[in-house]
Amino acid sequence: MKICSAKVIVTCPGRNLVTIKIETDEGVYGIGDATLNGREKSVVAYLEDHVIPTLIGKDPHRIEDIWQYLYRGAYWRRGPVGMTSIAAVDVALWDIKAKVAGMPLYQLLGGKSRDKVMVYGHATGLDIDSCLEEVQKHVDRGYKAVRVQCGIPGIPTTYGVSKTPGQPYEPADSSLPAEHVWSTEKYLNHVPSLFAAVRKEFGEDLHILHDVHHRLTPIQAGRLGKDVEPYHLFWLEDCTPVENQSSYEWIRQHTTTPLAIGEVFNSLSDCQELIQRQLIDYLRATISHAGGITNVRRIADFAANFHVKTGFHGATDLSPITMGAALHFDSWVPNFGIQEHMPHTEETDLVFPHAYQFNDGFFTPGEVPGHGVDIDEVLAAKYPYQPAYLPVNRLEDGTIWNW
Ligand code: KDG
Ligand code: MG
């Protein structure tokens, strides 16, 4: 079997999504997600100019060899653009291999370790009361775990809070980055009362998660973790940026609140110290940005030795292909923790028909051969690329801060 062609498809059925489609001389094809939010065209160029020409004529079954060829062969290692490109190819090749085997992808990874995959949804509100209403809607739909984010008095916008109540949070809506204003002090003074209210209203059984989105220093994160201990969070996500992995030692020393980090990670070296020194509890690295199934499997296996579980990123800037591949992976991976779920737009679901299904707070990946997600190219072409950027953040005095 040989790869005879490969192409990149860009579509915007609500937001920009990039897909690679790899075709073989035997008619079987595979697809992979190559979306990097706000930098979509860089990955398109990387794939079209530097990757696709090298794939033609290769045996698609040699997934590991192709992975090594693209990783080592580029000389320039790691980084989001390169690793997203490698991931897209890798997922498409696993799709082909599983289709040829006539098996759902999880079977090739080692079979199911669980019957269903617990996901968390997003509840967001301009204030605590409207966030509680959204939590109730999630509980009614069966979710066992909900991420809660609410507006902070005195700051016009904050991470995770949608402009329209009841709608998913979607910040990438501008042809140039919007500028947001941030106050760590106001956030730290207000946010613990959100968790207190959720516990009071919904009791102890609901899993509560929260995303700080990289905005604190280690000592501030220690304070927050300590303040929210009485509310038993499932996790506190991305409290600080983590270029300096040992900074998490400070946070760990101050709190028993479980810590999740890593949706921006691309490789094991981004998180090796965090894992090895048991400084975190959940790893957010995801298939589409961390080098595909081949690489994330290596990271997850390493993490298992240090009691670190997976909690893959699953926002809507990851296409249904990543969701499908992740659900196969989650069904297999022994050290599974939880999977993020943010519903895609109806249009996106139609462009990417899929076998995965939601039922009462859990997903199953489906039983069709491959990763179970396809692309309707005719429909995809009806939604052309729209320039869109994530916002940038400034402190109240104008200093650039982490968004
Ligand atoms: O593109 C960036 C988003 O995927 C990110 O802001 C979402 O933090 C996020 C999350 O936890 O889903
Ligand atoms: Mg996050």
CSV table of C-alpha atoms and ligand atoms in Angstrom, one decimal:
chain,number,residue,atom,x,y,z
A,1,MET,CA,0.0,0.0,0.0
A,2,LYS,CA,1.3,3.5,-0.9
A,3,ILE,CA,0.2,7.0,-0.1
A,4,CYS,CA,-0.7,8.4,-3.5
A,5,SER,CA,-2.0,11.9,-2.6
A,6,ALA,CA,-2.6,14.2,0.3
A,7,LYS,CA,-4.3,17.6,0.6
A,8,VAL,CA,-5.3,20.2,3.2
A,9,ILE,CA,-8.9,21.3,3.6
A,10,VAL,CA,-9.7,24.5,5.4
A,11,THR,CA,-13.3,25.2,6.5
A,12,CYS,CA,-15.1,27.6,8.8
A,13,PRO,CA,-18.5,26.2,9.8
A,14,GLY,CA,-18.5,28.4,12.9
A,15,ARG,CA,-14.7,28.6,13.4
A,16,ASN,CA,-11.6,27.8,11.3
A,17,LEU,CA,-10.8,24.1,11.1
A,18,VAL,CA,-7.9,22.6,9.1
A,19,THR,CA,-7.9,18.9,8.0
A,20,ILE,CA,-5.4,16.7,6.2
A,21,LYS,CA,-6.8,14.0,4.0
A,22,ILE,CA,-4.3,11.2,3.0
A,23,GLU,CA,-5.3,8.9,0.2
A,24,THR,CA,-3.8,5.6,-0.7
A,25,ASP,CA,-3.4,3.6,-4.0
A,26,GLU,CA,-5.9,1.1,-2.6
A,27,GLY,CA,-8.7,3.6,-2.2
A,28,VAL,CA,-8.6,3.8,1.6
A,29,TYR,CA,-8.1,7.3,3.1
A,30,GLY,CA,-7.5,8.8,6.5
A,31,ILE,CA,-8.1,12.2,7.9
A,32,GLY,CA,-6.3,14.2,10.7
A,33,ASP,CA,-7.0,17.5,12.4
A,34,ALA,CA,-4.3,20.2,11.7
A,35,THR,CA,-6.1,23.2,13.4
A,36,LEU,CA,-4.0,25.7,15.4
A,37,ASN,CA,-6.3,28.4,16.6
A,38,GLY,CA,-5.4,31.8,15.2
A,39,ARG,CA,-2.4,30.4,13.3
A,40,GLU,CA,-4.2,28.1,10.9
A,41,LYS,CA,-2.5,29.2,7.8
A,42,SER,CA,1.0,28.5,9.2
A,43,VAL,CA,0.1,24.8,9.6
A,44,VAL,CA,-1.4,24.8,6.1
A,45,ALA,CA,1.8,26.1,4.7
A,46,TYR,CA,4.0,23.7,6.7
A,47,LEU,CA,2.0,20.7,5.5
A,48,GLU,CA,1.7,21.8,1.9
A,49,ASP,CA,5.2,23.1,1.4
A,50,HIS,CA,7.3,20.7,3.6
A,51,VAL,CA,5.3,17.6,4.6
A,52,ILE,CA,3.0,16.5,1.9
A,53,PRO,CA,5.7,16.2,-0.8
A,54,THR,CA,7.7,13.8,1.4
A,55,LEU,CA,4.6,11.6,2.1
A,56,ILE,CA,3.9,10.6,-1.5
A,57,GLY,CA,5.0,7.0,-2.2
A,58,LYS,CA,5.5,6.1,1.4
A,59,ASP,CA,3.8,3.0,3.0
A,60,PRO,CA,1.0,4.4,5.3
A,61,HIS,CA,1.3,1.4,7.6
A,62,ARG,CA,4.8,2.6,8.7
A,63,ILE,CA,3.4,5.1,11.1
A,64,GLU,CA,6.3,5.2,13.5
A,65,ASP,CA,8.9,5.6,10.7
A,66,ILE,CA,6.9,8.4,9.2
A,67,TRP,CA,6.6,10.1,12.6
A,68,GLN,CA,10.4,9.8,13.1
A,69,TYR,CA,11.0,11.0,9.6
A,70,LEU,CA,8.9,14.2,10.1
A,71,TYR,CA,10.2,14.8,13.7
A,72,ARG,CA,13.9,14.1,13.4
A,73,GLY,CA,14.1,14.7,9.7
A,74,ALA,CA,13.0,18.3,10.0
A,75,TYR,CA,16.1,19.1,12.2
A,76,TRP,CA,14.0,21.9,13.8
A,77,ARG,CA,12.2,20.0,16.5
A,78,ARG,CA,9.0,20.6,18.6
A,79,GLY,CA,6.9,23.8,18.5
A,80,PRO,CA,3.2,24.1,17.9
A,81,VAL,CA,3.2,24.5,14.1
A,82,GLY,CA,5.5,21.5,13.4
A,83,MET,CA,3.9,19.3,16.1
A,84,THR,CA,0.3,20.1,14.9
A,85,SER,CA,1.4,19.1,11.4
A,86,ILE,CA,3.0,15.9,12.5
A,87,ALA,CA,-0.1,15.1,14.6
A,88,ALA,CA,-2.5,15.6,11.7
A,89,VAL,CA,-0.5,13.1,9.5
A,90,ASP,CA,-0.2,10.7,12.4
A,91,VAL,CA,-3.9,10.6,13.2
A,92,ALA,CA,-4.7,10.2,9.4
A,93,LEU,CA,-2.3,7.2,9.3
A,94,TRP,CA,-3.9,5.6,12.4
A,95,ASP,CA,-7.3,6.1,10.7
A,96,ILE,CA,-6.0,4.3,7.6
A,97,LYS,CA,-4.5,1.5,9.6
A,98,ALA,CA,-7.6,0.9,11.6
A,99,LYS,CA,-9.8,1.0,8.5
A,100,VAL,CA,-7.6,-1.6,6.8
A,101,ALA,CA,-7.7,-3.8,9.9
A,102,GLY,CA,-11.5,-3.3,9.9
A,103,MET,CA,-11.4,-2.3,13.5
A,104,PRO,CA,-12.2,0.8,15.6
A,105,LEU,CA,-9.0,2.6,16.5
A,106,TYR,CA,-9.2,1.7,20.2
A,107,GLN,CA,-8.7,-2.0,19.3
A,108,LEU,CA,-5.3,-1.2,17.7
A,109,LEU,CA,-4.2,0.7,20.8
A,110,GLY,CA,-4.8,-2.3,23.0
A,111,GLY,CA,-8.5,-2.5,23.4
A,112,LYS,CA,-10.9,-0.8,25.9
A,113,SER,CA,-9.9,-0.2,29.5
A,114,ARG,CA,-13.4,1.2,30.2
A,115,ASP,CA,-16.9,1.1,28.8
A,116,LYS,CA,-17.4,4.9,28.6
A,117,VAL,CA,-15.5,8.1,28.8
A,118,MET,CA,-16.4,10.7,31.4
A,119,VAL,CA,-16.4,14.3,30.0
A,120,TYR,CA,-16.8,17.7,31.5
A,121,GLY,CA,-18.9,20.5,30.0
A,122,HIS,CA,-18.6,24.3,30.3
A,123,ALA,CA,-20.9,26.4,32.4
A,124,THR,CA,-20.3,30.1,32.0
A,125,GLY,CA,-22.2,33.1,33.4
A,126,LEU,CA,-21.7,36.9,33.6
A,127,ASP,CA,-22.3,36.5,37.3
A,128,ILE,CA,-22.5,33.6,39.8
A,129,ASP,CA,-26.3,33.2,39.6
A,130,SER,CA,-26.3,32.9,35.8
A,131,CYS,CA,-23.4,30.5,36.0
A,132,LEU,CA,-25.4,28.4,38.5
A,133,GLU,CA,-28.3,28.3,35.9
A,134,GLU,CA,-25.9,26.9,33.3
A,135,VAL,CA,-24.6,24.3,35.7
A,136,GLN,CA,-28.2,23.2,36.3
A,137,LYS,CA,-28.6,22.8,32.5
A,138,HIS,CA,-25.5,20.6,32.4
A,139,VAL,CA,-26.7,18.5,35.3
A,140,ASP,CA,-30.1,18.1,33.6
A,141,ARG,CA,-28.3,16.8,30.4
A,142,GLY,CA,-26.5,14.2,32.5
A,143,TYR,CA,-23.0,15.8,33.0
A,144,LYS,CA,-21.2,14.5,36.1
A,145,ALA,CA,-18.4,17.1,35.8
A,146,VAL,CA,-18.7,20.8,34.9
A,147,ARG,CA,-16.1,23.5,34.4
A,148,VAL,CA,-17.4,26.8,36.0
A,149,GLN,CA,-16.3,30.3,34.9
A,150,CYS,CA,-18.0,33.6,35.8
A,151,GLY,CA,-17.6,37.3,35.3
A,152,ILE,CA,-15.4,39.2,37.8
A,153,PRO,CA,-16.9,42.4,39.1
A,154,GLY,CA,-14.9,45.4,37.9
A,155,ILE,CA,-13.4,43.6,34.8
A,156,PRO,CA,-15.3,44.0,31.6
A,157,THR,CA,-14.5,40.6,30.2
A,158,THR,CA,-12.8,37.5,31.5
A,159,TYR,CA,-11.6,34.2,30.2
A,160,GLY,CA,-14.3,31.6,29.7
A,161,VAL,CA,-17.4,33.9,30.0
A,162,SER,CA,-19.5,34.1,26.8
A,163,LYS,CA,-21.0,37.4,25.7
A,164,THR,CA,-24.4,35.7,25.2
A,165,PRO,CA,-25.8,33.8,28.1
A,166,GLY,CA,-26.2,30.1,27.3
A,167,GLN,CA,-23.8,30.2,24.3
A,168,PRO,CA,-20.4,28.5,24.3
A,169,TYR,CA,-17.4,30.8,25.0
A,170,GLU,CA,-15.9,31.9,21.7
A,171,PRO,CA,-13.3,34.6,22.0
A,172,ALA,CA,-11.8,34.3,18.4
A,173,ASP,CA,-14.1,36.7,16.7
A,174,SER,CA,-12.0,39.4,15.3
A,175,SER,CA,-9.8,39.9,12.3
A,176,LEU,CA,-7.2,41.5,14.6
A,177,PRO,CA,-6.7,40.4,18.2
A,178,ALA,CA,-9.2,42.0,20.6
A,179,GLU,CA,-7.6,43.5,23.8
A,180,HIS,CA,-9.0,42.4,27.2
A,181,VAL,CA,-8.3,43.9,30.6
A,182,TRP,CA,-7.3,41.8,33.6
A,183,SER,CA,-7.0,42.3,37.3
A,184,THR,CA,-5.5,39.4,39.3
A,185,GLU,CA,-6.5,41.0,42.6
A,186,LYS,CA,-10.2,41.3,41.6
A,187,TYR,CA,-10.2,37.7,40.3
A,188,LEU,CA,-8.6,36.3,43.5
A,189,ASN,CA,-11.0,38.2,45.7
A,190,HIS,CA,-14.1,37.0,43.9
A,191,VAL,CA,-13.7,33.6,42.3
A,192,PRO,CA,-13.7,31.4,45.5
A,193,SER,CA,-17.3,32.5,46.1
A,194,LEU,CA,-18.3,30.9,42.8
A,195,PHE,CA,-17.2,27.4,44.0
A,196,ALA,CA,-18.8,28.0,47.4
A,197,ALA,CA,-22.1,28.7,45.6
A,198,VAL,CA,-21.8,25.7,43.3
A,199,ARG,CA,-21.2,23.4,46.2
A,200,LYS,CA,-24.0,24.9,48.2
A,201,GLU,CA,-26.5,24.4,45.3
A,202,PHE,CA,-25.3,21.1,43.9
A,203,GLY,CA,-23.8,19.2,46.8
A,204,GLU,CA,-20.6,17.2,46.9
A,205,ASP,CA,-21.1,14.7,44.1
A,206,LEU,CA,-20.7,17.0,41.1
A,207,HIS,CA,-17.2,17.3,39.9
A,208,ILE,CA,-16.2,21.0,39.6
A,209,LEU,CA,-13.4,22.2,37.4
A,210,HIS,CA,-12.0,25.7,36.7
A,211,ASP,CA,-9.5,27.2,34.2
A,212,VAL,CA,-7.3,30.0,35.4
A,213,HIS,CA,-5.9,30.3,31.9
A,214,HIS,CA,-2.2,31.0,32.8
A,215,ARG,CA,-3.0,34.3,34.7
A,216,LEU,CA,-1.3,33.9,38.1
A,217,THR,CA,2.1,33.8,39.6
A,218,PRO,CA,3.1,30.6,41.5
A,219,ILE,CA,2.5,32.2,44.9
A,220,GLN,CA,-0.9,33.6,43.8
A,221,ALA,CA,-1.8,30.1,42.5
A,222,GLY,CA,-0.8,28.7,45.9
A,223,ARG,CA,-3.2,31.2,47.6
A,224,LEU,CA,-6.1,30.3,45.2
A,225,GLY,CA,-5.5,26.6,45.6
A,226,LYS,CA,-5.6,26.9,49.4
A,227,ASP,CA,-8.6,29.2,49.4
A,228,VAL,CA,-10.7,26.8,47.4
A,229,GLU,CA,-9.7,23.6,49.2
A,230,PRO,CA,-13.0,23.4,51.1
A,231,TYR,CA,-14.9,23.1,47.8
A,232,HIS,CA,-12.9,20.0,46.6
A,233,LEU,CA,-12.3,20.9,43.0
A,234,PHE,CA,-11.7,18.1,40.5
A,235,TRP,CA,-8.9,20.3,39.2
A,236,LEU,CA,-7.6,23.8,38.9
A,237,GLU,CA,-6.3,24.3,35.3
A,238,ASP,CA,-3.3,26.3,34.0
A,239,CYS,CA,-2.8,28.4,37.1
A,240,THR,CA,0.5,29.8,35.8
A,241,PRO,CA,2.3,29.6,32.5
A,242,VAL,CA,4.9,26.9,32.7
A,243,GLU,CA,8.0,27.8,30.8
A,244,ASN,CA,9.6,27.2,34.2
A,245,GLN,CA,8.4,23.8,35.2
A,246,SER,CA,9.9,23.9,38.7
A,247,SER,CA,7.6,26.8,39.6
A,248,TYR,CA,4.9,24.3,40.2
A,249,GLU,CA,6.8,23.2,43.2
A,250,TRP,CA,5.7,26.4,44.9
A,251,ILE,CA,2.1,25.8,44.2
A,252,ARG,CA,2.3,22.2,45.3
A,253,GLN,CA,3.8,23.2,48.6
A,254,HIS,CA,0.8,25.4,49.4
A,255,THR,CA,-2.2,23.4,48.3
A,256,THR,CA,-3.8,20.0,48.0
A,257,THR,CA,-6.1,21.2,45.2
A,258,PRO,CA,-5.5,18.9,42.2
A,259,LEU,CA,-3.6,20.7,39.3
A,260,ALA,CA,-4.1,20.2,35.6
A,261,ILE,CA,-1.8,21.7,33.0
A,262,GLY,CA,-0.7,21.4,29.4
A,263,GLU,CA,-3.1,22.3,26.6
A,264,VAL,CA,-0.2,24.2,25.0
A,265,PHE,CA,2.3,21.4,25.4
A,266,ASN,CA,3.8,19.8,22.3
A,267,SER,CA,6.2,17.2,23.7
A,268,LEU,CA,7.3,15.2,26.7
A,269,SER,CA,10.1,17.7,27.4
A,270,ASP,CA,7.4,20.4,28.0
A,271,CYS,CA,6.2,18.4,31.0
A,272,GLN,CA,8.8,15.8,31.9
A,273,GLU,CA,9.8,17.6,35.1
A,274,LEU,CA,6.2,18.3,36.1
A,275,ILE,CA,5.4,14.7,35.7
A,276,GLN,CA,8.5,13.1,37.1
A,277,ARG,CA,8.4,15.3,40.2
A,278,GLN,CA,4.7,14.7,40.7
A,279,LEU,CA,4.0,18.4,40.6
A,280,ILE,CA,0.7,17.9,38.7
A,281,ASP,CA,-2.3,15.5,38.7
A,282,TYR,CA,-3.7,15.8,35.2
A,283,LEU,CA,-2.1,16.3,31.9
A,284,ARG,CA,-4.0,18.5,29.3
A,285,ALA,CA,-1.7,17.8,26.3
A,286,THR,CA,-3.8,16.7,23.4
A,287,ILE,CA,-3.5,14.5,20.3
A,288,SER,CA,-3.7,17.3,17.8
A,289,HIS,CA,-1.1,19.7,19.3
A,290,ALA,CA,1.3,17.2,20.8
A,291,GLY,CA,2.4,15.1,17.8
A,292,GLY,CA,-0.5,12.7,17.4
A,293,ILE,CA,-1.5,9.4,18.9
A,294,THR,CA,2.1,8.1,18.5
A,295,ASN,CA,3.6,10.8,20.7
A,296,VAL,CA,0.8,11.3,23.2
A,297,ARG,CA,0.8,7.6,23.9
A,298,ARG,CA,4.5,7.9,24.9
A,299,ILE,CA,3.7,10.9,27.2
A,300,ALA,CA,0.7,9.1,28.8
A,301,ASP,CA,2.6,5.9,29.4
A,302,PHE,CA,5.4,7.9,31.1
A,303,ALA,CA,2.9,9.9,33.2
A,304,ALA,CA,1.3,6.7,34.4
A,305,ASN,CA,4.5,5.9,36.3
A,306,PHE,CA,4.0,9.1,38.4
A,307,HIS,CA,0.3,8.9,39.1
A,308,VAL,CA,-0.5,11.6,36.5
A,309,LYS,CA,-3.8,11.0,34.6
A,310,THR,CA,-4.9,12.3,31.3
A,311,GLY,CA,-7.4,15.2,30.9
A,312,PHE,CA,-7.3,16.0,27.2
A,313,HIS,CA,-8.1,19.4,25.9
A,314,GLY,CA,-11.3,19.4,23.9
A,315,ALA,CA,-12.3,23.0,23.1
A,316,THR,CA,-14.1,23.7,19.8
A,317,ASP,CA,-10.9,24.8,18.1
A,318,LEU,CA,-10.0,21.1,18.1
A,319,SER,CA,-12.1,19.6,15.3
A,320,PRO,CA,-14.4,16.6,15.6
A,321,ILE,CA,-11.5,14.5,14.3
A,322,THR,CA,-9.5,15.3,17.4
A,323,MET,CA,-12.6,14.5,19.5
A,324,GLY,CA,-13.1,11.2,17.8
A,325,ALA,CA,-9.4,10.2,18.0
A,326,ALA,CA,-9.3,11.3,21.7
A,327,LEU,CA,-12.3,9.2,22.6
A,328,HIS,CA,-10.6,6.1,21.2
A,329,PHE,CA,-7.5,7.0,23.1
A,330,ASP,CA,-9.4,7.7,26.3
A,331,SER,CA,-11.2,4.4,26.0
A,332,TRP,CA,-7.8,2.6,26.0
A,333,VAL,CA,-5.4,4.7,28.1
A,334,PRO,CA,-5.0,3.0,31.5
A,335,ASN,CA,-4.4,6.3,33.4
A,336,PHE,CA,-7.5,8.1,32.1
A,337,GLY,CA,-8.8,11.0,34.1
A,338,ILE,CA,-11.4,12.9,32.2
A,339,GLN,CA,-12.0,14.4,28.7
A,340,GLU,CA,-13.1,18.0,28.0
A,341,HIS,CA,-16.2,18.4,25.8
A,342,MET,CA,-17.4,21.6,24.2
A,343,PRO,CA,-20.2,21.0,21.6
A,344,HIS,CA,-19.3,22.0,18.1
A,345,THR,CA,-21.8,24.0,16.0
A,346,GLU,CA,-24.5,22.1,14.2
A,347,GLU,CA,-22.8,23.1,10.9
A,348,THR,CA,-19.5,21.6,12.1
A,349,ASP,CA,-21.1,18.4,13.1
A,350,LEU,CA,-22.6,18.1,9.6
A,351,VAL,CA,-19.3,18.9,7.9
A,352,PHE,CA,-17.6,16.2,10.1
A,353,PRO,CA,-20.1,13.2,10.4
A,354,HIS,CA,-19.0,11.1,13.3
A,355,ALA,CA,-19.6,7.8,15.1
A,356,TYR,CA,-19.0,9.1,18.7
A,357,GLN,CA,-22.0,9.6,20.9
A,358,PHE,CA,-22.9,11.3,24.2
A,359,ASN,CA,-25.1,9.6,26.8
A,360,ASP,CA,-25.7,10.8,30.3
A,361,GLY,CA,-22.4,12.5,30.9
A,362,PHE,CA,-20.2,10.0,29.1
A,363,PHE,CA,-19.1,9.5,25.5
A,364,THR,CA,-18.4,6.3,23.5
A,365,PRO,CA,-16.2,6.4,20.4
A,366,GLY,CA,-18.4,4.2,18.2
A,367,GLU,CA,-17.6,0.9,16.5
A,368,VAL,CA,-16.9,1.9,12.9
A,369,PRO,CA,-13.4,1.0,11.5
A,370,GLY,CA,-10.9,3.9,12.0
A,371,HIS,CA,-11.4,6.8,14.3
A,372,GLY,CA,-15.0,7.1,13.1
A,373,VAL,CA,-14.9,10.8,11.9
A,374,ASP,CA,-15.3,11.7,8.2
A,375,ILE,CA,-15.4,15.0,6.3
A,376,ASP,CA,-18.0,16.1,3.8
A,377,GLU,CA,-15.8,18.1,1.4
A,378,VAL,CA,-18.7,19.6,-0.6
A,379,LEU,CA,-20.2,21.0,2.5
A,380,ALA,CA,-16.8,22.1,3.9
A,381,ALA,CA,-16.2,24.2,0.8
A,382,LYS,CA,-19.4,26.2,1.6
A,383,TYR,CA,-17.6,27.7,4.7
A,384,PRO,CA,-14.5,29.5,3.5
A,385,TYR,CA,-11.7,30.6,5.9
A,386,GLN,CA,-12.4,33.7,8.0
A,387,PRO,CA,-9.4,35.5,9.7
A,388,ALA,CA,-9.9,35.2,13.5
A,389,TYR,CA,-7.6,35.7,16.4
A,390,LEU,CA,-7.6,34.9,20.1
A,391,PRO,CA,-7.5,38.1,22.3
A,392,VAL,CA,-4.5,39.6,24.0
A,393,ASN,CA,-4.7,40.6,27.7
A,394,ARG,CA,-3.5,43.7,29.5
A,395,LEU,CA,-3.4,44.6,33.1
A,396,GLU,CA,-5.4,47.6,34.2
A,397,ASP,CA,-2.2,49.8,33.8
A,398,GLY,CA,-1.7,48.7,30.2
A,399,THR,CA,1.0,46.1,30.8
A,400,ILE,CA,0.7,43.0,28.5
A,401,TRP,CA,-0.3,40.0,30.5
A,402,ASN,CA,-1.1,36.3,29.7
A,403,TRP,CA,-4.4,35.7,28.0
B,1,KDG,O1,-7.4,28.1,21.4
B,1,KDG,C1,-7.4,28.2,22.8
B,1,KDG,C2,-8.5,27.5,23.4
B,1,KDG,O2,-8.5,26.2,23.0
B,1,KDG,C3,-8.4,27.5,24.9
B,1,KDG,O3,-8.5,28.9,25.3
B,1,KDG,C4,-9.5,26.7,25.6
B,1,KDG,O4,-8.4,26.9,27.7
B,1,KDG,C5,-9.1,26.3,27.0
B,1,KDG,C6,-9.8,25.1,27.5
B,1,KDG,O5,-9.5,24.7,28.6
B,1,KDG,O6,-10.7,24.6,26.8
B,2,MG,MG,-7.7,25.6,29.3
